[in-house]
Amino acid sequence: MRILALLGFVVLLAGCGKQTDTDSMPGPDQIVRLSDSEIKGLDPQKISDLSSLRVAADQFEGLTRLDAAGNAEKGLAESWSVTEDGLRWTFRLRDGLQFSDGTAFDSALFPRIWDRLQAPETASPTKALFDNIAAVTAEGSRSVVLTLKAPAPSLAFSLAHPAMAALPLHRIDDVGDKWTSERPMVASGPYQLAAWLLNDHARMTRNPEWHDGPAPTATIIWKPMDDSLSAMRLFLSGGADIAADYPASRHQWLMDNHPDLAHSVPYLGSYYFAFNTRKAPFDDTRVRTALSMAAERQWIAEKVIGIGNIPAWNLLPPELTGGISAKPIWADWDRERRLATARQLLNEAGYGPANPLTFEIRFNSSAEHRRVSVALAAMWKDLNVKASLFNSEAALHFAALRQHDFALARSGWIADLPVPENFLTVHQIANGAGNYSGYDNPDYDALVAKAITTADPNQRNSLMRQADETLVADMPILPLYFYVTRSLVSNRIDGWQDNISNVHPSRTLRISTE
C-alpha cells in the first residue's frame, strides 16, 4: 500500500507539469511573489494560513472582493442593498457568470457554499468568522440574500474571504477532495492554478472565463521563502518582484540603501503581553496597572524593535478609531511620576522591598520577543520587581496560554477583518480558552455586545471605543505597540498600494511599461 501511495504522489507531481528554473523567474509578462511559507492547502474552506489564503484569493472570487487599498468592492455581485435594520443584505449577481471550465453558475450556488462551510465534515477553521450569518438563500437566478443575527457593517469585508467565494461544487460533487489536484484548477477568480511544485513554486495563469476579462499580468508565480533574509537576497538579486517580508535587523540598511524598494506600513495588529488574571499576583488590577505604568513603550518601539512600530497603550489600532486613542491619562506623565504611582499601587497590593513581586515572563522563541521581554524585566527593576524569562517554541507557548499555565505571556492579535470587534471579542469571557488572560468583566462584555448589534456607525464606533477604554482601565493585557508590515516591491511593478490590511491582490498588479 505504501508503494502504491508513493506512486500516486509521483503521478500527482508529474501531473502538475515539469517546470524549469527560468520558468519561475521574473519575466516580461510574469510576476514572481515570495510568500513567507509554503501553501498548506488549496480548498478555500479548509485553510487559515496567510500564504494559502493569498493563493486562494487569486483563484476564487465571492460576492465581494478586496481592492488594491484593502477596501471591499463589488465582486461577483454587481450591486447590493441593505435593509434599514441592517439584518438583510441582498446581492445582485453579474450576468453570465462562469467558472474557468465554462460551467455557468447562478444564485443557487451560494446557499450550497454556505451549507458546505457549516458542514462538520468540512471542518473549516474559519467557520467562526461567519457566525453572525443566520441564513443564505437564493431569490431567482441572480439574487443572493443573507440574513444576519445582528447588524454587521463589515459584512462586505467578510464576504471577500475565500471561504465564502464561488467554489466549483460541480467538480467537488464529482470527485470530492480530489478537485484540488486537477490542473488547471477550476476557478471563479482572475487566475487558476496551473502547476504546483512543492517547496518550489506555484504557477497561476489567467482564467479565460473571468467576468472582468483577462487579468493584467498573464502569469503569477508564488514562491515559498520561510527565511526572510534569503528572500531579501533573492529579491535584491532580481530573482523576485515582491517579497512578503524582510528581517527587522535589515530595516535601517534598506532605508539607507534601497528606500524606494522597502515598504514599512502600519498594520491592523496589536502586540501585547497577557496577564493571567485568574490567580495571584495578577488577579489584582493594581499590580497589573503598576507594571504597565513602568513599561517604556516609546523606547521599546523605537529602540528595541526599530522598524517604525507605533507605541500602544490600548488594544485598538488608531486606524479603527478615527485616530482617537484610549490611552490612560498617566501615559503622558514623566517616568518618575509614573514610577512613584506604580510603587504606591504595589505597596497597597502588599509588594515592596520586604516582599518583592516575583514572576516569570513567558514568550515564544523569537529574537524580537526575547528583546522585548528582557527590556520589560529591566524596566521593572526600578519597582523592585524580579521577573525571570522562559521561552518555548510557538506551539508549546500557545498551548500553555490556552491551558492558563503562565503568569505573564507574550501574545497579540492581527485582525481577520478591519473592524474593532475583531479585536475586542477576543477578550470576552465567552471566548473561552482563546481569552488568554481570563478577563471577566460583565460591563465590558455588555459594551461589546451592544456595539456589535448597533446599526448606526457613529454609535457603534463610540461603544467600541468605550469598550477599549474599559479594557485599558482593567489592564488584563499589557499593550506595547502596533504592528507594521515589511515588504519589498520592485520598481518594475505598478499597482501596489500600501494599506493597513496588507492586502495586495495579484489582479491589481501589473508590470510597468516605462
GROMACS .gro file of N, CA, C and O in nm, residues 63-161:
model
  396
   63LEU      N    1  -1.898   3.724  -0.354
   63LEU     CA    2  -1.992   3.832  -0.387
   63LEU      C    3  -1.920   3.966  -0.383
   63LEU      O    4  -1.951   4.057  -0.460
   64THR      N    5  -1.823   3.979  -0.294
   64THR     CA    6  -1.738   4.098  -0.288
   64THR      C    7  -1.592   4.053  -0.298
   64THR      O    8  -1.561   3.934  -0.292
   65ARG      N    9  -1.504   4.150  -0.312
   65ARG     CA   10  -1.360   4.123  -0.314
   65ARG      C   11  -1.289   4.246  -0.257
   65ARG      O   12  -1.354   4.349  -0.234
   66LEU      N   13  -1.160   4.235  -0.234
   66LEU     CA   14  -1.083   4.348  -0.182
   66LEU      C   15  -1.002   4.412  -0.295
   66LEU      O   16  -0.947   4.342  -0.381
   67ASP      N   17  -0.997   4.546  -0.293
   67ASP     CA   18  -0.921   4.617  -0.396
   67ASP      C   19  -0.777   4.638  -0.352
   67ASP      O   20  -0.734   4.589  -0.247
   68ALA      N   21  -0.701   4.713  -0.429
   68ALA     CA   22  -0.558   4.732  -0.401
   68ALA      C   23  -0.534   4.807  -0.271
   68ALA      O   24  -0.425   4.797  -0.213
   69ALA      N   25  -0.633   4.882  -0.224
   69ALA     CA   26  -0.619   4.958  -0.099
   69ALA      C   27  -0.675   4.881   0.020
   69ALA      O   28  -0.678   4.933   0.131
   70GLY      N   29  -0.720   4.756  -0.005
   70GLY     CA   30  -0.774   4.675   0.104
   70GLY      C   31  -0.920   4.703   0.135
   70GLY      O   32  -0.971   4.656   0.238
   71ASN      N   33  -0.988   4.776   0.048
   71ASN     CA   34  -1.129   4.807   0.069
   71ASN      C   35  -1.218   4.705  -0.002
   71ASN      O   36  -1.179   4.649  -0.106
   72ALA      N   37  -1.336   4.682   0.053
   72ALA     CA   38  -1.431   4.590  -0.009
   72ALA      C   39  -1.496   4.657  -0.129
   72ALA      O   40  -1.534   4.774  -0.124
   73GLU      N   41  -1.509   4.580  -0.238
   73GLU     CA   42  -1.573   4.631  -0.359
   73GLU      C   43  -1.657   4.520  -0.422
   73GLU      O   44  -1.658   4.406  -0.375
   74LYS      N   45  -1.729   4.554  -0.527
   74LYS     CA   46  -1.812   4.457  -0.596
   74LYS      C   47  -1.725   4.345  -0.654
   74LYS      O   48  -1.620   4.371  -0.712
   75GLY      N   49  -1.771   4.222  -0.638
   75GLY     CA   50  -1.701   4.107  -0.694
   75GLY      C   51  -1.791   4.039  -0.795
   75GLY      O   52  -1.819   4.093  -0.902
   76LEU      N   53  -1.842   3.921  -0.760
   76LEU     CA   54  -1.938   3.853  -0.846
   76LEU      C   55  -2.073   3.923  -0.843
   76LEU      O   56  -2.154   3.904  -0.934
   77ALA      N   57  -2.096   4.003  -0.740
   77ALA     CA   58  -2.219   4.082  -0.732
   77ALA      C   59  -2.194   4.218  -0.797
   77ALA      O   60  -2.092   4.282  -0.772
   78GLU      N   61  -2.288   4.262  -0.877
   78GLU     CA   62  -2.275   4.393  -0.940
   78GLU      C   63  -2.329   4.505  -0.852
   78GLU      O   64  -2.300   4.622  -0.874
   79SER      N   65  -2.406   4.467  -0.748
   79SER     CA   66  -2.459   4.566  -0.654
   79SER      C   67  -2.514   4.493  -0.532
   79SER      O   68  -2.531   4.371  -0.534
   80TRP      N   69  -2.542   4.570  -0.426
   80TRP     CA   70  -2.611   4.513  -0.310
   80TRP      C   71  -2.687   4.621  -0.235
   80TRP      O   72  -2.660   4.741  -0.249
   81SER      N   73  -2.785   4.578  -0.158
   81SER     CA   74  -2.866   4.670  -0.078
   81SER      C   75  -2.884   4.610   0.061
   81SER      O   76  -2.875   4.488   0.081
   82VAL      N   77  -2.909   4.698   0.160
   82VAL     CA   78  -2.922   4.657   0.300
   82VAL      C   79  -3.048   4.718   0.358
   82VAL      O   80  -3.079   4.836   0.334
   83THR      N   81  -3.124   4.639   0.432
   83THR     CA   82  -3.244   4.692   0.496
   83THR      C   83  -3.205   4.788   0.608
   83THR      O   84  -3.092   4.788   0.657
   84GLU      N   85  -3.299   4.871   0.650
   84GLU     CA   86  -3.271   4.975   0.749
   84GLU      C   87  -3.220   4.918   0.881
   84GLU      O   88  -3.137   4.980   0.948
   85ASP      N   89  -3.268   4.800   0.918
   85ASP     CA   90  -3.222   4.741   1.045
   85ASP      C   91  -3.088   4.670   1.032
   85ASP      O   92  -3.032   4.619   1.130
   86GLY      N   93  -3.033   4.665   0.911
   86GLY     CA   94  -2.902   4.606   0.888
   86GLY      C   95  -2.898   4.455   0.891
   86GLY      O   96  -2.789   4.396   0.890
   87LEU      N   97  -3.014   4.390   0.891
   87LEU     CA   98  -3.019   4.245   0.909
   87LEU      C   99  -3.040   4.165   0.779
   87LEU      O  100  -3.028   4.043   0.780
   88ARG      N  101  -3.070   4.235   0.670
   88ARG     CA  102  -3.094   4.163   0.545
   88ARG      C  103  -3.016   4.231   0.432
   88ARG      O  104  -3.039   4.349   0.403
   89TRP      N  105  -2.925   4.156   0.372
   89TRP     CA  106  -2.843   4.206   0.263
   89TRP      C  107  -2.880   4.130   0.136
   89TRP      O  108  -2.881   4.007   0.136
   90THR      N  109  -2.909   4.203   0.030
   90THR     CA  110  -2.944   4.140  -0.097
   90THR      C  111  -2.840   4.175  -0.202
   90THR      O  112  -2.813   4.293  -0.228
   91PHE      N  113  -2.779   4.073  -0.260
   91PHE     CA  114  -2.673   4.091  -0.360
   91PHE      C  115  -2.726   4.053  -0.498
   91PHE      O  116  -2.786   3.946  -0.514
   92ARG      N  117  -2.703   4.141  -0.594
   92ARG     CA  118  -2.744   4.115  -0.732
   92ARG      C  119  -2.623   4.068  -0.811
   92ARG      O  120  -2.524   4.140  -0.826
   93LEU      N  121  -2.629   3.944  -0.863
   93LEU     CA  122  -2.515   3.888  -0.935
   93LEU      C  123  -2.498   3.950  -1.073
   93LEU      O  124  -2.594   3.995  -1.137
   94ARG      N  125  -2.375   3.949  -1.119
   94ARG     CA  126  -2.347   3.987  -1.258
   94ARG      C  127  -2.410   3.884  -1.351
   94ARG      O  128  -2.432   3.767  -1.312
   95ASP      N  129  -2.434   3.923  -1.471
   95ASP     CA  130  -2.496   3.833  -1.568
   95ASP      C  131  -2.389   3.744  -1.632
   95ASP      O  132  -2.275   3.785  -1.652
   96GLY      N  133  -2.425   3.620  -1.661
   96GLY     CA  134  -2.339   3.530  -1.739
   96GLY      C  135  -2.215   3.481  -1.667
   96GLY      O  136  -2.112   3.458  -1.731
   97LEU      N  137  -2.222   3.458  -1.536
   97LEU     CA  138  -2.105   3.413  -1.462
   97LEU      C  139  -2.072   3.267  -1.497
   97LEU      O  140  -2.161   3.182  -1.511
   98GLN      N  141  -1.939   3.240  -1.510
   98GLN     CA  142  -1.893   3.106  -1.541
   98GLN      C  143  -1.766   3.074  -1.463
   98GLN      O  144  -1.687   3.164  -1.432
   99PHE      N  145  -1.746   2.946  -1.435
   99PHE     CA  146  -1.618   2.901  -1.383
   99PHE      C  147  -1.519   2.893  -1.498
   99PHE      O  148  -1.556   2.904  -1.616
  100SER      N  149  -1.392   2.871  -1.466
  100SER     CA  150  -1.287   2.871  -1.568
  100SER      C  151  -1.303   2.757  -1.669
  100SER      O  152  -1.248   2.765  -1.779
  101ASP      N  153  -1.379   2.652  -1.633
  101ASP     CA  154  -1.402   2.543  -1.729
  101ASP      C  155  -1.525   2.566  -1.815
  101ASP      O  156  -1.566   2.477  -1.891
  102GLY      N  157  -1.585   2.685  -1.804
  102GLY     CA  158  -1.700   2.720  -1.885
  102GLY      C  159  -1.834   2.683  -1.824
  102GLY      O  160  -1.938   2.711  -1.883
  103THR      N  161  -1.835   2.623  -1.705
  103THR     CA  162  -1.960   2.585  -1.639
  103THR      C  163  -2.026   2.710  -1.579
  103THR      O  164  -1.965   2.782  -1.500
  104ALA      N  165  -2.150   2.735  -1.618
  104ALA     CA  166  -2.222   2.851  -1.568
  104ALA      C  167  -2.272   2.828  -1.426
  104ALA      O  168  -2.295   2.714  -1.384
  105PHE      N  169  -2.287   2.937  -1.352
  105PHE     CA  170  -2.346   2.927  -1.218
  105PHE      C  171  -2.429   3.051  -1.191
  105PHE      O  172  -2.410   3.157  -1.253
  106ASP      N  173  -2.524   3.038  -1.097
  106ASP     CA  174  -2.610   3.150  -1.062
  106ASP      C  175  -2.629   3.154  -0.910
  106ASP      O  176  -2.551   3.093  -0.834
  107SER      N  177  -2.732   3.221  -0.865
  107SER     CA  178  -2.751   3.243  -0.721
  107SER      C  179  -2.770   3.114  -0.642
  107SER      O  180  -2.742   3.108  -0.523
  108ALA      N  181  -2.816   3.008  -0.707
  108ALA     CA  182  -2.841   2.881  -0.637
  108ALA      C  183  -2.712   2.822  -0.580
  108ALA      O  184  -2.716   2.739  -0.488
  109LEU      N  185  -2.598   2.864  -0.631
  109LEU     CA  186  -2.470   2.811  -0.584
  109LEU      C  187  -2.441   2.854  -0.439
  109LEU      O  188  -2.385   2.776  -0.361
  110PHE      N  189  -2.479   2.976  -0.403
  110PHE     CA  190  -2.431   3.034  -0.277
  110PHE      C  191  -2.491   2.973  -0.151
  110PHE      O  192  -2.420   2.957  -0.051
  111PRO      N  193  -2.619   2.936  -0.148
  111PRO     CA  194  -2.666   2.861  -0.030
  111PRO      C  195  -2.591   2.730  -0.011
  111PRO      O  196  -2.565   2.687   0.101
  112ARG      N  197  -2.552   2.665  -0.121
  112ARG     CA  198  -2.477   2.540  -0.111
  112ARG      C  199  -2.335   2.565  -0.059
  112ARG      O  200  -2.280   2.483   0.016
  113ILE      N  201  -2.275   2.676  -0.101
  113ILE     CA  202  -2.143   2.714  -0.050
  113ILE      C  203  -2.151   2.734   0.101
  113ILE      O  204  -2.064   2.688   0.177
  114TRP      N  205  -2.257   2.802   0.144
  114TRP     CA  206  -2.277   2.827   0.287
  114TRP      C  207  -2.298   2.695   0.363
  114TRP      O  208  -2.238   2.674   0.470
  115ASP      N  209  -2.378   2.606   0.308
  115ASP     CA  210  -2.402   2.477   0.373
  115ASP      C  211  -2.273   2.397   0.386
  115ASP      O  212  -2.249   2.332   0.488
  116ARG      N  213  -2.191   2.400   0.282
  116ARG     CA  214  -2.064   2.327   0.287
  116ARG      C  215  -1.972   2.384   0.394
  116ARG      O  216  -1.904   2.310   0.466
  117LEU      N  217  -1.968   2.516   0.408
  117LEU     CA  218  -1.885   2.579   0.510
  117LEU      C  219  -1.927   2.537   0.650
  117LEU      O  220  -1.844   2.517   0.739
  118GLN      N  221  -2.059   2.523   0.669
  118GLN     CA  222  -2.113   2.488   0.801
  118GLN      C  223  -2.103   2.339   0.832
  118GLN      O  224  -2.110   2.300   0.949
  119ALA      N  225  -2.086   2.256   0.731
  119ALA     CA  226  -2.090   2.111   0.750
  119ALA      C  227  -1.975   2.063   0.839
  119ALA      O  228  -1.860   2.105   0.820
  120PRO      N  229  -2.003   1.977   0.935
  120PRO     CA  230  -1.897   1.925   1.023
  120PRO      C  231  -1.784   1.857   0.946
  120PRO      O  232  -1.667   1.867   0.985
  121GLU      N  233  -1.818   1.789   0.837
  121GLU     CA  234  -1.715   1.718   0.762
  121GLU      C  235  -1.617   1.814   0.691
  121GLU      O  236  -1.504   1.775   0.659
  122THR      N  237  -1.659   1.938   0.668
  122THR     CA  238  -1.567   2.035   0.609
  122THR      C  239  -1.463   2.077   0.711
  122THR      O  240  -1.347   2.104   0.676
  123ALA      N  241  -1.502   2.085   0.837
  123ALA     CA  242  -1.411   2.122   0.947
  123ALA      C  243  -1.337   2.252   0.915
  123ALA      O  244  -1.216   2.260   0.929
  124SER      N  245  -1.412   2.351   0.874
  124SER     CA  246  -1.350   2.476   0.834
  124SER      C  247  -1.291   2.552   0.953
  124SER      O  248  -1.362   2.579   1.050
  125PRO      N  249  -1.163   2.589   0.947
  125PRO     CA  250  -1.103   2.665   1.057
  125PRO      C  251  -1.148   2.811   1.062
  125PRO      O  252  -1.120   2.881   1.159
  126THR      N  253  -1.216   2.857   0.956
  126THR     CA  254  -1.262   2.996   0.951
  126THR      C  255  -1.413   3.009   0.966
  126THR      O  256  -1.468   3.117   0.951
  127LYS      N  257  -1.479   2.899   0.998
  127LYS     CA  258  -1.625   2.899   1.011
  127LYS      C  259  -1.674   3.005   1.109
  127LYS      O  260  -1.775   3.072   1.086
  128ALA      N  261  -1.602   3.024   1.221
  128ALA     CA  262  -1.646   3.116   1.326
  128ALA      C  263  -1.650   3.261   1.279
  128ALA      O  264  -1.722   3.343   1.337
  129LEU      N  265  -1.575   3.293   1.172
  129LEU     CA  266  -1.577   3.430   1.121
  129LEU      C  267  -1.715   3.469   1.069
  129LEU      O  268  -1.746   3.587   1.057
  130PHE      N  269  -1.796   3.369   1.039
  130PHE     CA  270  -1.926   3.394   0.977
  130PHE      C  271  -2.042   3.353   1.067
  130PHE      O  272  -2.153   3.330   1.020
  131ASP      N  273  -2.017   3.347   1.196
  131ASP     CA  274  -2.121   3.306   1.291
  131ASP      C  275  -2.241   3.401   1.294
  131ASP      O  276  -2.350   3.362   1.335
  132ASN      N  277  -2.221   3.524   1.250
  132ASN     CA  278  -2.331   3.621   1.254
  132ASN      C  279  -2.430   3.602   1.139
  132ASN      O  280  -2.535   3.664   1.137
  133ILE      N  281  -2.396   3.517   1.044
  133ILE     CA  282  -2.489   3.490   0.932
  133ILE      C  283  -2.589   3.384   0.975
  133ILE      O  284  -2.550   3.273   1.014
  134ALA      N  285  -2.717   3.418   0.968
  134ALA     CA  286  -2.823   3.324   1.007
  134ALA      C  287  -2.864   3.234   0.891
  134ALA      O  288  -2.894   3.116   0.911
  135ALA      N  289  -2.866   3.290   0.770
  135ALA     CA  290  -2.910   3.211   0.654
  135ALA      C  291  -2.862   3.275   0.525
  135ALA      O  292  -2.841   3.397   0.517
  136VAL      N  293  -2.842   3.190   0.424
  136VAL     CA  294  -2.809   3.234   0.288
  136VAL      C  295  -2.911   3.170   0.196
  136VAL      O  296  -2.924   3.046   0.194
  137THR      N  297  -2.983   3.251   0.121
  137THR     CA  298  -3.087   3.199   0.032
  137THR      C  299  -3.074   3.262  -0.107
  137THR      O  300  -3.012   3.368  -0.124
  138ALA      N  301  -3.133   3.196  -0.204
  138ALA     CA  302  -3.137   3.247  -0.341
  138ALA      C  303  -3.277   3.292  -0.375
  138ALA      O  304  -3.375   3.224  -0.341
  139GLU      N  305  -3.287   3.408  -0.440
  139GLU     CA  306  -3.416   3.458  -0.488
  139GLU      C  307  -3.404   3.478  -0.638
  139GLU      O  308  -3.335   3.570  -0.683
  140GLY      N  309  -3.467   3.390  -0.713
  140GLY     CA  310  -3.449   3.393  -0.856
  140GLY      C  311  -3.309   3.345  -0.891
  140GLY      O  312  -3.240   3.283  -0.810
  141SER      N  313  -3.265   3.373  -1.012
  141SER     CA  314  -3.135   3.323  -1.056
  141SER      C  315  -3.020   3.421  -1.028
  141SER      O  316  -2.903   3.381  -1.036
  142ARG      N  317  -3.055   3.547  -0.991
  142ARG     CA  318  -2.946   3.645  -0.979
  142ARG      C  319  -2.942   3.719  -0.846
  142ARG      O  320  -2.859   3.808  -0.828
  143SER      N  321  -3.025   3.681  -0.750
  143SER     CA  322  -3.023   3.748  -0.619
  143SER      C  323  -2.986   3.650  -0.509
  143SER      O  324  -3.045   3.543  -0.497
  144VAL      N  325  -2.890   3.691  -0.427
  144VAL     CA  326  -2.846   3.614  -0.311
  144VAL      C  327  -2.878   3.698  -0.188
  144VAL      O  328  -2.838   3.814  -0.178
  145VAL      N  329  -2.951   3.638  -0.092
  145VAL     CA  330  -2.994   3.710   0.027
  145VAL      C  331  -2.925   3.651   0.151
  145VAL      O  332  -2.930   3.530   0.173
  146LEU      N  333  -2.862   3.739   0.229
  146LEU     CA  334  -2.801   3.698   0.355
  146LEU      C  335  -2.879   3.759   0.469
  146LEU      O  336  -2.898   3.882   0.473
  147THR      N  337  -2.925   3.676   0.559
  147THR     CA  338  -2.995   3.722   0.679
  147THR      C  339  -2.899   3.711   0.796
  147THR      O  340  -2.838   3.606   0.818
  148LEU      N  341  -2.886   3.819   0.873
  148LEU     CA  342  -2.789   3.825   0.982
  148LEU      C  343  -2.858   3.815   1.118
  148LEU      O  344  -2.975   3.848   1.132
  149LYS      N  345  -2.782   3.774   1.219
  149LYS     CA  346  -2.831   3.770   1.355
  149LYS      C  347  -2.823   3.908   1.420
  149LYS      O  348  -2.902   3.940   1.509
  150ALA      N  349  -2.727   3.989   1.376
  150ALA     CA  350  -2.709   4.125   1.427
  150ALA      C  351  -2.650   4.209   1.315
  150ALA      O  352  -2.589   4.156   1.221
  151PRO      N  353  -2.671   4.341   1.319
  151PRO     CA  354  -2.614   4.426   1.214
  151PRO      C  355  -2.463   4.407   1.203
  151PRO      O  356  -2.395   4.388   1.304
  152ALA      N  357  -2.412   4.412   1.081
  152ALA     CA  358  -2.268   4.392   1.059
  152ALA      C  359  -2.223   4.481   0.943
  152ALA      O  360  -2.222   4.437   0.828
  153PRO      N  361  -2.186   4.605   0.973
  153PRO     CA  362  -2.138   4.694   0.867
  153PRO      C  363  -2.018   4.637   0.793
  153PRO      O  364  -1.989   4.677   0.680
  154SER      N  365  -1.948   4.543   0.856
  154SER     CA  366  -1.828   4.487   0.795
  154SER      C  367  -1.857   4.367   0.706
  154SER      O  368  -1.763   4.302   0.658
  155LEU      N  369  -1.982   4.335   0.679
  155LEU     CA  370  -2.015   4.214   0.604
  155LEU      C  371  -1.949   4.212   0.466
  155LEU      O  372  -1.905   4.107   0.420
  156ALA      N  373  -1.943   4.327   0.400
  156ALA     CA  374  -1.881   4.331   0.267
  156ALA      C  375  -1.736   4.284   0.273
  156ALA      O  376  -1.686   4.220   0.180
  157PHE      N  377  -1.665   4.316   0.383
  157PHE     CA  378  -1.529   4.267   0.402
  157PHE      C  379  -1.529   4.116   0.425
  157PHE      O  380  -1.448   4.042   0.368
  158SER      N  381  -1.621   4.069   0.511
  158SER     CA  382  -1.627   3.927   0.544
  158SER      C  383  -1.648   3.842   0.419
  158SER      O  384  -1.586   3.736   0.402
  159LEU      N  385  -1.735   3.887   0.331
  159LEU     CA  386  -1.771   3.807   0.214
  159LEU      C  387  -1.660   3.804   0.109
  159LEU      O  388  -1.668   3.728   0.013
  160ALA      N  389  -1.558   3.887   0.127
  160ALA     CA  390  -1.442   3.883   0.038
  160ALA      C  391  -1.346   3.771   0.075
  160ALA      O  392  -1.252   3.742   0.001
  161HIS      N  393  -1.369   3.708   0.191
  161HIS     CA  394  -1.283   3.598   0.235
  161HIS      C  395  -1.303   3.479   0.140
  161HIS      O  396  -1.415   3.446   0.103
   0.00000   0.00000   0.00000
